[in-house]
Amino acid sequence: MAALLLAPWSVLFVVVFLVSGTNARALVQDPSPPFSLNAQVSRNSEQWPLPANQFVAQTFRDLRRALDVMQDDYFELWQGTWPTGIDWTRAVLGTHVSATLSALTASADDSLLSSLLEDAVEGGQGQWGITQNSMALENLVNHYFAHVMAFYFGEDAFALRTQAYDDMMWVVLGWLENIKFQVLHSDLHYENPGRPWHGTQFRSPAAHRVRVFYDLASQGWDTALCTGGMIWSPYLTPYKNAITNELFVSSSIAMYLYYPGDGIDSPFMASREGEQSADDLPHSADYLHTAIEAYRWLKDSNMTGLFGMYADGFHVRGWKSDKQPGTRKCDILNTMVYTYNQGVILSGLRGLWLATGTEQYLDDGHELVRNVMRATGWPNVYDQRWMGLGRAGILEDSCDSKGDCSQDGQTFKGIFFHHFAEFCRPIHPHEERFLRTQAWAQNGWKRSFGWHQTRCSHYYQWIEHNANAALATRNDDGKFGMWWGRKYRVFDRSLSHESPLPMGQQTTVTTPIRQGRPGGGRKPRSWRPRCQMRTSNTANQNTTIAAEDAL
C-alpha cells in the first residue's frame, strides 16, 4: 500500500521544487490556458510569475500528510522497513523519503513552509516564531531521516546482491539520494564546515553500500550481444531493457557527481576511487565515461516506439545459449510502454549536462517529457479515450483502469515524477562547488541552466493537473488510489476503462536459464519472473507520495 502513496507524493514533490526552490520560484506561471506542446521556448524567455501563496502552502500540507500516512501506517521502526513492500520497491521508498527531505530543507527559509510548520508551534510570530519554526523543521527532518537510516539496517542487502541488475541499481540511487540530502541539509543550515549536521556521519556507510552495489550491477554491461548495453538479469534469457539501461546511465553519472569515496574494505576494496577534487569528492572519470557510453548506446538502440517513448526492451532473435547466440542483435522489441521507463533517464540527462555542459542532454530530456505529455492527451483535459500513456492529460499505466496493478506497477508513476523532479530542480550548493571546478562552466552555466528551468516552468500546469488528479483519489484516511482522476467512492458510468496495449507488447518476456547463474544454477531465494508480480497496497501509497513530490 505504501507504493500507492509514492506516485502522488512524487507529483507534489515536483511542484514543491518548481514553486519553492530558491532558483525556481520565479519560473512558475499563474493558471492560464494550457501551454501548447508545439510552442518554442527562447533561451531569453521571460520568467513567469509565481502561483498564489495559498496554493503553494496547501501543496506543502498535502505533501506532509502523504509522508505522514506512508510512514505512520506502513513503516515499522522496529523492523527498519516497510514490511508489505518487496526489496526493490523498499529501496524506492527510501529514495523518495530522502528526496522529500531535500525539498523540505531547501524550502526552510520560505515563509510558506513556516506557515505549514505553525501547525506544530503555537504563536509562531516574530523572531521567536522563526526560531520555533526552525526547530519544528529540524525535528521533522530528523524524525524521517531516522526512518531512512533505520532502513539501512532493515534493508535485505544480502538478498539484493543476488537479484537482477535493475534491483541493485535502485539501491545505488537510493543511498546516493540520501547522501545528497545529508550534504544539502548541512550546507544550508550548518555553516561551520568543522561542525556539520550530525546526519552526515552516515555518509560513510551509505557510500559503502552504494559502491558495493554499483560494482555488482556494472557486471551486467555486455558487448557480446547488441554491441553493448546492460542485460536485465543474469538468471534469465538475455533481455536488454529500458529500465536497466536507464538506471545504469543515471547511477553512473550520479556516482561521478555525488559519490564521496569508500574507505570500508568489506567485502572488497574499492578499485577506482581516484584523488579528491577541489570540492573534496573523487569524481572518478571512469564513472563519467561509463555514463556517456551507456547513454550513447541507449540512444542509438532504437528502443523508442509509440510517441517517441521508450518501449520495454529488446530480445535477441534465436538466442538459445552462449554457444547458440542467434543473431546477436537486439532485433525483437517488446513495445509495452510503462511510465517509469520514461522517467529514470531524466535524472541521468541532467547529470550528464552538469558534468559536461552539453545542452543536447537537456534537449533530449525535454523532448521525452513533451512526448509523455502528448501521450496523456494533453492539453485536451476532457477526452477520456486512452492516448498511449494516459487520458484527459493524466498520466496512467495500462493496469490502473483495470485495477490489477502489481506492486511493481503501483510504483511506476512515482518513479517517473521523482526523476522528473530531479531533472527540473534547482542547483544545490554542493553542485555549485563542483561547477566552480569545471572549465566548461566558466563561460556561464547559469545562462544554460536558466534556459533549462524556463522550459521546465512550462510543464507546471500539466504537473498541477496530475497532482490534483492524484489528490482526488484519497480516502478518509489520506490513502491514495492508483487510477488518478477518479474520485474516491464516486462511480461514473461514462468513464472509459479501456487502455489498449501497443502492437508487439508481450506479457511474458523472459524465461529462467541455468547458464551463468551463481551457485550452480540455483535461483536466488527472492527470484521470481517479473511477469508474476505480487500486488501490495504498500506500493500505491508510495506512488502517490512521489507524485505529490512532483508538485
Short mmCIF file of C-alpha atoms in Angstrom, two decimals, residues 52-452:
data_model
loop_
_atom_site.label_atom_id
_atom_site.label_comp_id
_atom_site.label_asym_id
_atom_site.label_seq_id
_atom_site.Cartn_x
_atom_site.Cartn_y
_atom_site.Cartn_z
CA ALA A 52 -0.71 32.08 -5.32
CA ASN A 53 0.94 31.51 -1.95
CA GLN A 54 -2.18 29.83 -0.65
CA PHE A 55 -1.91 27.11 -3.29
CA VAL A 56 1.76 26.50 -2.54
CA ALA A 57 1.12 26.27 1.19
CA GLN A 58 -1.62 23.71 0.56
CA THR A 59 0.79 21.72 -1.60
CA PHE A 60 3.20 21.55 1.33
CA ARG A 61 0.41 20.36 3.59
CA ASP A 62 -0.65 17.66 1.15
CA LEU A 63 2.94 16.53 0.77
CA ARG A 64 3.47 16.40 4.52
CA ARG A 65 0.25 14.47 5.05
CA ALA A 66 1.15 11.90 2.39
CA LEU A 67 4.55 11.41 4.00
CA ASP A 68 2.98 11.05 7.44
CA VAL A 69 0.46 8.47 6.27
CA MET A 70 3.02 6.38 4.44
CA GLN A 71 5.44 6.32 7.34
CA ASP A 72 2.91 6.07 10.17
CA ASP A 73 0.84 3.33 8.54
CA TYR A 74 3.40 1.31 6.60
CA PHE A 75 6.86 1.80 8.09
CA GLU A 76 7.79 -0.35 11.10
CA LEU A 77 10.61 1.29 13.02
CA TRP A 78 11.49 -1.83 14.98
CA GLN A 79 12.00 -3.71 11.71
CA GLY A 80 13.57 -0.79 9.90
CA THR A 81 11.50 -1.31 6.76
CA TRP A 82 8.11 -1.27 5.06
CA PRO A 83 7.06 -4.90 5.72
CA THR A 84 4.49 -5.11 2.92
CA GLY A 85 7.00 -3.91 0.35
CA ILE A 86 9.35 -6.01 -1.75
CA ASP A 87 13.09 -5.45 -1.92
CA TRP A 88 13.27 -3.09 -4.87
CA THR A 89 10.17 -1.05 -4.02
CA ARG A 90 11.50 -0.58 -0.49
CA ALA A 91 14.66 0.88 -1.99
CA VAL A 92 12.48 3.28 -3.98
CA LEU A 93 10.51 4.23 -0.89
CA GLY A 94 13.73 5.12 0.90
CA THR A 95 14.83 7.16 -2.10
CA HIS A 96 11.65 9.20 -2.08
CA VAL A 97 11.76 9.90 1.64
CA SER A 98 15.30 11.25 1.26
CA ALA A 99 14.31 13.35 -1.76
CA THR A 100 11.30 14.76 0.08
CA LEU A 101 13.52 15.81 2.96
CA SER A 102 15.74 17.61 0.44
CA ALA A 103 12.72 19.50 -0.90
CA LEU A 104 11.61 20.49 2.58
CA THR A 105 15.01 21.59 3.85
CA ALA A 106 15.65 23.61 0.67
CA SER A 107 12.41 25.49 1.39
CA ALA A 108 13.18 26.19 5.03
CA ASP A 109 13.62 29.95 4.55
CA ASP A 110 10.30 30.21 2.75
CA SER A 111 7.50 31.88 4.67
CA LEU A 112 5.12 29.34 3.20
CA LEU A 113 6.94 26.48 4.86
CA SER A 114 6.94 28.46 8.08
CA SER A 115 3.16 28.72 7.86
CA LEU A 116 2.99 24.98 7.38
CA LEU A 117 5.09 24.36 10.45
CA GLU A 118 2.88 26.63 12.55
CA ASP A 119 0.64 23.60 12.98
CA ALA A 120 3.33 22.24 15.26
CA VAL A 121 4.12 25.51 17.04
CA GLU A 122 1.64 27.96 18.53
CA GLY A 123 2.34 31.66 18.49
CA GLY A 124 4.80 31.48 15.61
CA GLN A 125 5.33 35.26 15.28
CA GLY A 126 8.45 37.41 15.14
CA GLN A 127 11.98 36.22 15.83
CA TRP A 128 10.77 33.73 18.40
CA GLY A 129 8.38 32.28 15.82
CA ILE A 130 11.20 31.95 13.28
CA THR A 131 13.31 30.11 15.84
CA GLN A 132 10.42 27.85 16.74
CA ASN A 133 9.70 27.12 13.10
CA SER A 134 13.35 26.27 12.52
CA MET A 135 13.19 23.88 15.44
CA ALA A 136 10.00 22.35 14.06
CA LEU A 137 11.64 21.83 10.67
CA GLU A 138 14.71 20.27 12.26
CA ASN A 139 12.51 17.96 14.30
CA LEU A 140 10.56 16.94 11.20
CA VAL A 141 13.73 16.30 9.21
CA ASN A 142 15.39 14.30 11.98
CA HIS A 143 12.24 12.26 12.53
CA TYR A 144 12.10 10.94 8.98
CA PHE A 145 15.86 10.83 8.48
CA ALA A 146 15.94 8.40 11.40
CA HIS A 147 13.48 6.19 9.50
CA VAL A 148 15.73 6.09 6.45
CA MET A 149 18.80 5.26 8.50
CA ALA A 150 16.86 2.51 10.30
CA PHE A 151 16.13 1.18 6.82
CA TYR A 152 19.89 0.99 6.19
CA PHE A 153 19.92 -1.87 8.68
CA GLY A 154 16.48 -3.20 7.73
CA GLU A 155 17.26 -3.45 4.02
CA ASP A 156 17.95 -7.03 2.92
CA ALA A 157 21.28 -6.20 1.32
CA PHE A 158 22.42 -9.81 1.08
CA ALA A 159 19.32 -10.91 -0.84
CA LEU A 160 19.56 -7.91 -3.14
CA ARG A 161 23.11 -8.85 -4.12
CA THR A 162 21.73 -11.96 -5.79
CA GLN A 163 18.88 -10.29 -7.65
CA ALA A 164 18.59 -8.66 -11.07
CA TYR A 165 20.80 -5.76 -12.05
CA ASP A 166 17.97 -3.25 -12.02
CA ASP A 167 17.16 -4.22 -8.42
CA MET A 168 20.75 -3.48 -7.44
CA MET A 169 20.74 -0.05 -9.03
CA TRP A 170 17.62 1.06 -7.18
CA VAL A 171 19.79 0.54 -4.09
CA VAL A 172 22.59 2.65 -5.60
CA LEU A 173 20.29 5.56 -6.41
CA GLY A 174 18.57 5.32 -3.05
CA TRP A 175 21.67 5.77 -0.93
CA LEU A 176 23.17 8.38 -3.23
CA GLU A 177 19.92 10.33 -2.75
CA ASN A 178 20.39 10.03 0.99
CA ILE A 179 23.98 11.29 0.75
CA LYS A 180 22.79 14.24 -1.34
CA PHE A 181 20.26 15.12 1.34
CA GLN A 182 22.84 14.88 4.13
CA VAL A 183 25.16 17.29 2.33
CA LEU A 184 22.35 19.67 1.35
CA HIS A 185 20.87 19.93 4.85
CA SER A 186 24.28 20.51 6.36
CA ASP A 187 25.20 23.11 3.73
CA LEU A 188 22.00 25.08 4.20
CA HIS A 189 21.69 25.05 7.98
CA TYR A 190 25.13 24.35 9.49
CA GLU A 191 27.51 26.99 8.21
CA ASN A 192 30.57 25.89 10.18
CA PRO A 193 32.26 23.22 7.99
CA GLY A 194 34.06 21.94 11.05
CA ARG A 195 30.77 21.14 12.75
CA PRO A 196 28.41 19.73 10.11
CA TRP A 197 24.95 18.34 10.74
CA HIS A 198 25.10 15.14 12.77
CA GLY A 199 23.41 13.15 9.99
CA THR A 200 26.50 13.39 7.80
CA GLN A 201 28.15 10.73 9.95
CA PHE A 202 26.06 8.22 7.99
CA ARG A 203 27.67 9.24 4.72
CA SER A 204 30.36 6.59 5.09
CA PRO A 205 28.08 3.53 5.46
CA ALA A 206 25.74 4.85 2.76
CA ALA A 207 28.68 5.32 0.39
CA HIS A 208 29.89 1.81 1.13
CA ARG A 209 26.56 0.28 0.18
CA VAL A 210 26.47 2.42 -2.95
CA ARG A 211 29.92 1.26 -4.03
CA VAL A 212 29.28 -2.44 -3.40
CA PHE A 213 26.02 -2.46 -5.34
CA TYR A 214 27.30 -0.34 -8.21
CA ASP A 215 30.28 -2.65 -8.69
CA LEU A 216 27.98 -5.68 -8.70
CA ALA A 217 25.44 -4.12 -11.06
CA SER A 218 28.04 -2.90 -13.55
CA GLN A 219 28.85 -6.54 -14.31
CA GLY A 220 25.64 -6.53 -16.36
CA TRP A 221 27.24 -4.49 -19.17
CA ASP A 222 27.59 -6.84 -22.11
CA THR A 223 29.16 -6.33 -25.54
CA ALA A 224 28.73 -9.89 -26.83
CA LEU A 225 25.12 -9.11 -27.78
CA CYS A 226 23.85 -5.92 -29.42
CA THR A 227 27.38 -4.39 -29.25
CA GLY A 228 26.68 -3.15 -25.74
CA GLY A 229 24.01 -2.42 -23.19
CA MET A 230 23.02 -3.81 -19.82
CA ILE A 231 21.22 -7.11 -19.53
CA TRP A 232 18.32 -7.17 -17.12
CA SER A 233 19.23 -10.27 -15.14
CA PRO A 234 21.93 -12.95 -15.13
CA TYR A 235 19.25 -15.51 -14.25
CA LEU A 236 17.08 -15.07 -17.35
CA THR A 237 17.46 -15.24 -21.11
CA PRO A 238 19.23 -12.08 -22.34
CA TYR A 239 16.90 -9.10 -22.25
CA LYS A 240 18.30 -5.62 -22.76
CA ASN A 241 15.55 -3.46 -21.38
CA ALA A 242 14.98 0.23 -20.97
CA ILE A 243 14.82 0.40 -17.19
CA THR A 244 18.11 -1.40 -16.54
CA ASN A 245 19.96 0.71 -19.08
CA GLU A 246 18.39 3.96 -17.88
CA LEU A 247 19.28 3.06 -14.31
CA PHE A 248 22.87 2.38 -15.39
CA VAL A 249 23.16 5.81 -17.02
CA SER A 250 21.64 7.61 -14.03
CA SER A 251 23.60 5.57 -11.48
CA SER A 252 26.91 6.04 -13.29
CA ILE A 253 26.63 9.80 -13.64
CA ALA A 254 25.40 10.09 -10.04
CA MET A 255 28.47 8.12 -8.92
CA TYR A 256 30.64 10.62 -10.77
CA LEU A 257 28.90 13.65 -9.28
CA TYR A 258 27.97 12.67 -5.73
CA TYR A 259 29.84 9.55 -4.59
CA PRO A 260 32.24 10.58 -1.77
CA GLY A 261 34.51 7.54 -1.92
CA ASP A 262 34.55 4.46 0.28
CA GLY A 263 37.15 3.65 2.89
CA ILE A 264 35.45 0.47 4.08
CA ASP A 265 37.22 -2.60 2.71
CA SER A 266 34.47 -5.19 3.27
CA PRO A 267 33.85 -7.39 1.34
CA PHE A 268 36.46 -5.93 -1.04
CA MET A 269 38.35 -2.68 -1.52
CA ALA A 270 37.18 -0.04 -3.94
CA SER A 271 39.08 -0.25 -7.21
CA ARG A 272 38.56 3.23 -8.70
CA GLU A 273 38.42 5.89 -6.03
CA GLY A 274 40.86 8.38 -7.57
CA GLU A 275 42.10 11.53 -5.85
CA GLN A 276 39.87 14.06 -4.16
CA SER A 277 38.98 17.10 -6.27
CA ALA A 278 38.76 20.68 -5.10
CA ASP A 279 35.25 20.03 -3.78
CA ASP A 280 36.50 17.04 -1.72
CA LEU A 281 34.88 14.41 -3.95
CA PRO A 282 36.80 11.98 -6.17
CA HIS A 283 34.76 12.47 -9.38
CA SER A 284 36.31 9.41 -10.98
CA ALA A 285 36.42 9.84 -14.75
CA ASP A 286 35.57 6.15 -15.14
CA TYR A 287 32.02 6.81 -13.98
CA LEU A 288 31.63 9.75 -16.35
CA HIS A 289 32.92 7.79 -19.34
CA THR A 290 30.64 4.89 -18.44
CA ALA A 291 27.59 7.15 -18.26
CA ILE A 292 28.38 8.79 -21.60
CA GLU A 293 28.90 5.46 -23.33
CA ALA A 294 25.82 3.88 -21.74
CA TYR A 295 23.59 6.74 -22.86
CA ARG A 296 25.09 6.69 -26.35
CA TRP A 297 24.22 3.01 -26.63
CA LEU A 298 20.70 3.54 -25.31
CA LYS A 299 20.01 6.47 -27.63
CA ASP A 300 21.29 4.56 -30.66
CA SER A 301 19.47 1.33 -29.78
CA ASN A 302 16.15 2.33 -31.40
CA MET A 303 14.33 1.30 -28.23
CA THR A 304 11.78 4.08 -28.64
CA GLY A 305 8.42 3.35 -30.17
CA LEU A 306 4.96 4.81 -29.61
CA PHE A 307 5.03 8.64 -29.49
CA GLY A 308 8.83 8.56 -29.22
CA MET A 309 8.69 6.95 -25.78
CA TYR A 310 10.85 4.11 -24.54
CA ALA A 311 9.46 0.63 -25.09
CA ASP A 312 10.20 -2.06 -22.53
CA GLY A 313 13.22 -3.71 -24.13
CA PHE A 314 14.91 -5.97 -26.65
CA HIS A 315 15.24 -9.74 -27.05
CA VAL A 316 17.83 -11.39 -29.29
CA ARG A 317 16.27 -13.39 -32.09
CA GLY A 318 17.21 -17.05 -31.99
CA TRP A 319 19.19 -16.92 -28.74
CA LYS A 320 19.37 -20.33 -27.06
CA SER A 321 22.65 -20.24 -25.16
CA ASP A 322 26.04 -18.58 -25.12
CA LYS A 323 27.14 -21.10 -27.74
CA GLN A 324 23.98 -20.57 -29.79
CA PRO A 325 23.52 -16.79 -29.57
CA GLY A 326 21.20 -16.40 -32.55
CA THR A 327 21.56 -13.12 -34.42
CA ARG A 328 23.42 -11.45 -31.52
CA LYS A 329 21.33 -8.37 -32.34
CA CYS A 330 18.64 -6.55 -30.40
CA ASP A 331 16.02 -7.30 -33.03
CA ILE A 332 12.82 -8.23 -31.17
CA LEU A 333 11.33 -5.20 -29.45
CA ASN A 334 8.78 -5.63 -26.68
CA THR A 335 6.75 -2.49 -27.38
CA MET A 336 4.99 -2.32 -24.00
CA VAL A 337 5.19 1.22 -22.59
CA TYR A 338 5.43 1.95 -18.86
CA THR A 339 5.56 5.32 -17.13
CA TYR A 340 8.78 4.70 -15.22
CA ASN A 341 10.67 3.88 -18.41
CA GLN A 342 10.14 7.50 -19.43
CA GLY A 343 11.41 8.92 -16.14
CA VAL A 344 14.60 7.36 -14.84
CA ILE A 345 16.73 8.62 -17.72
CA LEU A 346 15.74 12.24 -16.95
CA SER A 347 17.91 12.46 -13.84
CA GLY A 348 20.76 10.94 -15.81
CA LEU A 349 20.42 13.54 -18.56
CA ARG A 350 20.54 16.39 -16.05
CA GLY A 351 23.65 14.84 -14.52
CA LEU A 352 25.33 14.47 -17.91
CA TRP A 353 24.69 18.16 -18.62
CA LEU A 354 26.07 19.09 -15.19
CA ALA A 355 29.22 17.07 -15.85
CA THR A 356 29.85 18.12 -19.45
CA GLY A 357 27.89 21.28 -20.23
CA THR A 358 26.42 19.62 -23.34
CA GLU A 359 22.93 21.05 -23.76
CA GLN A 360 21.87 18.24 -26.08
CA TYR A 361 21.35 16.09 -22.99
CA LEU A 362 18.80 18.58 -21.67
CA ASP A 363 17.19 18.81 -25.11
CA ASP A 364 16.75 15.04 -25.14
CA GLY A 365 15.11 15.18 -21.73
CA HIS A 366 12.69 17.93 -22.67
CA GLU A 367 11.73 16.08 -25.85
CA LEU A 368 10.93 12.98 -23.81
CA VAL A 369 8.85 14.96 -21.30
CA ARG A 370 6.82 16.53 -24.11
CA ASN A 371 6.28 13.11 -25.66
CA VAL A 372 4.93 11.82 -22.35
CA MET A 373 2.59 14.78 -22.03
CA ARG A 374 1.24 14.17 -25.52
CA ALA A 375 0.69 10.52 -24.67
CA THR A 376 -1.61 11.58 -21.82
CA GLY A 377 -3.75 13.57 -24.25
CA TRP A 378 -2.52 16.95 -23.00
CA PRO A 379 -3.63 19.69 -23.43
CA ASN A 380 -7.09 18.14 -24.00
CA VAL A 381 -8.27 17.50 -20.45
CA TYR A 382 -11.75 16.29 -21.45
CA ASP A 383 -11.11 13.40 -23.85
CA GLN A 384 -11.40 10.16 -21.85
CA ARG A 385 -10.02 7.95 -24.61
CA TRP A 386 -6.74 6.13 -23.95
CA MET A 387 -3.92 8.06 -25.64
CA GLY A 388 -0.96 5.73 -25.05
CA LEU A 389 0.12 6.61 -21.51
CA GLY A 390 -2.98 8.16 -20.04
CA ARG A 391 -6.11 10.12 -20.90
CA ALA A 392 -7.51 13.60 -20.28
CA GLY A 393 -3.99 14.85 -19.61
CA ILE A 394 -3.47 12.47 -16.67
CA LEU A 395 -0.55 10.04 -16.52
CA GLU A 396 -1.62 6.41 -16.35
CA ASP A 397 -0.21 2.92 -16.67
CA SER A 398 -2.32 0.42 -18.57
CA CYS A 399 -3.10 -1.55 -15.41
CA ASP A 400 -4.55 1.42 -13.50
CA SER A 401 -8.04 1.44 -15.01
CA LYS A 402 -8.33 -2.34 -14.67
CA GLY A 403 -7.35 -2.28 -11.01
CA ASP A 404 -4.89 -5.14 -11.44
CA CYS A 405 -1.53 -3.40 -10.95
CA SER A 406 1.17 -5.39 -9.22
CA GLN A 407 3.26 -3.72 -6.54
CA ASP A 408 5.77 -3.01 -9.30
CA GLY A 409 3.14 -1.22 -11.38
CA GLN A 410 1.86 0.68 -8.35
CA THR A 411 5.31 2.23 -8.05
CA PHE A 412 5.88 3.28 -11.66
CA LYS A 413 4.25 6.71 -11.77
CA GLY A 414 6.01 7.78 -8.61
CA ILE A 415 9.36 6.85 -10.11
CA PHE A 416 8.58 8.92 -13.19
CA PHE A 417 7.76 12.02 -11.19
CA HIS A 418 10.71 11.60 -8.85
CA HIS A 419 13.18 11.67 -11.74
CA PHE A 420 11.20 14.42 -13.44
CA ALA A 421 11.64 16.45 -10.25
CA GLU A 422 15.36 15.74 -10.28
CA PHE A 423 15.55 16.85 -13.91
CA CYS A 424 13.97 20.24 -13.16
CA ARG A 425 15.12 21.03 -9.63
CA PRO A 426 17.41 23.97 -8.73
CA ILE A 427 21.19 23.69 -8.44
CA HIS A 428 22.28 22.73 -4.93
CA PRO A 429 25.26 24.35 -3.15
CA HIS A 430 27.46 21.25 -3.48
CA GLU A 431 26.73 21.25 -7.22
CA GLU A 432 27.81 24.89 -7.43
CA ARG A 433 31.08 23.92 -5.76
CA PHE A 434 31.54 21.26 -8.42
CA LEU A 435 30.76 23.69 -11.24
CA ARG A 436 33.43 26.09 -9.99
CA THR A 437 35.98 23.35 -10.74
CA GLN A 438 34.78 22.73 -14.30
CA ALA A 439 36.30 24.51 -17.28
CA TRP A 440 33.08 24.43 -19.30
CA ALA A 441 31.14 26.18 -16.52
CA GLN A 442 33.44 29.21 -16.51
CA ASN A 443 31.68 30.52 -19.61
CA GLY A 444 28.36 30.87 -17.84
CA TRP A 445 26.47 27.80 -16.73
CA LYS A 446 23.71 29.99 -15.28
CA ARG A 447 22.53 31.05 -18.75
CA SER A 448 22.26 27.44 -19.86
CA PHE A 449 20.55 26.33 -16.66
CA GLY A 450 18.19 29.31 -16.63
CA TRP A 451 17.03 28.41 -20.12
CA HIS A 452 16.50 24.83 -18.94
#
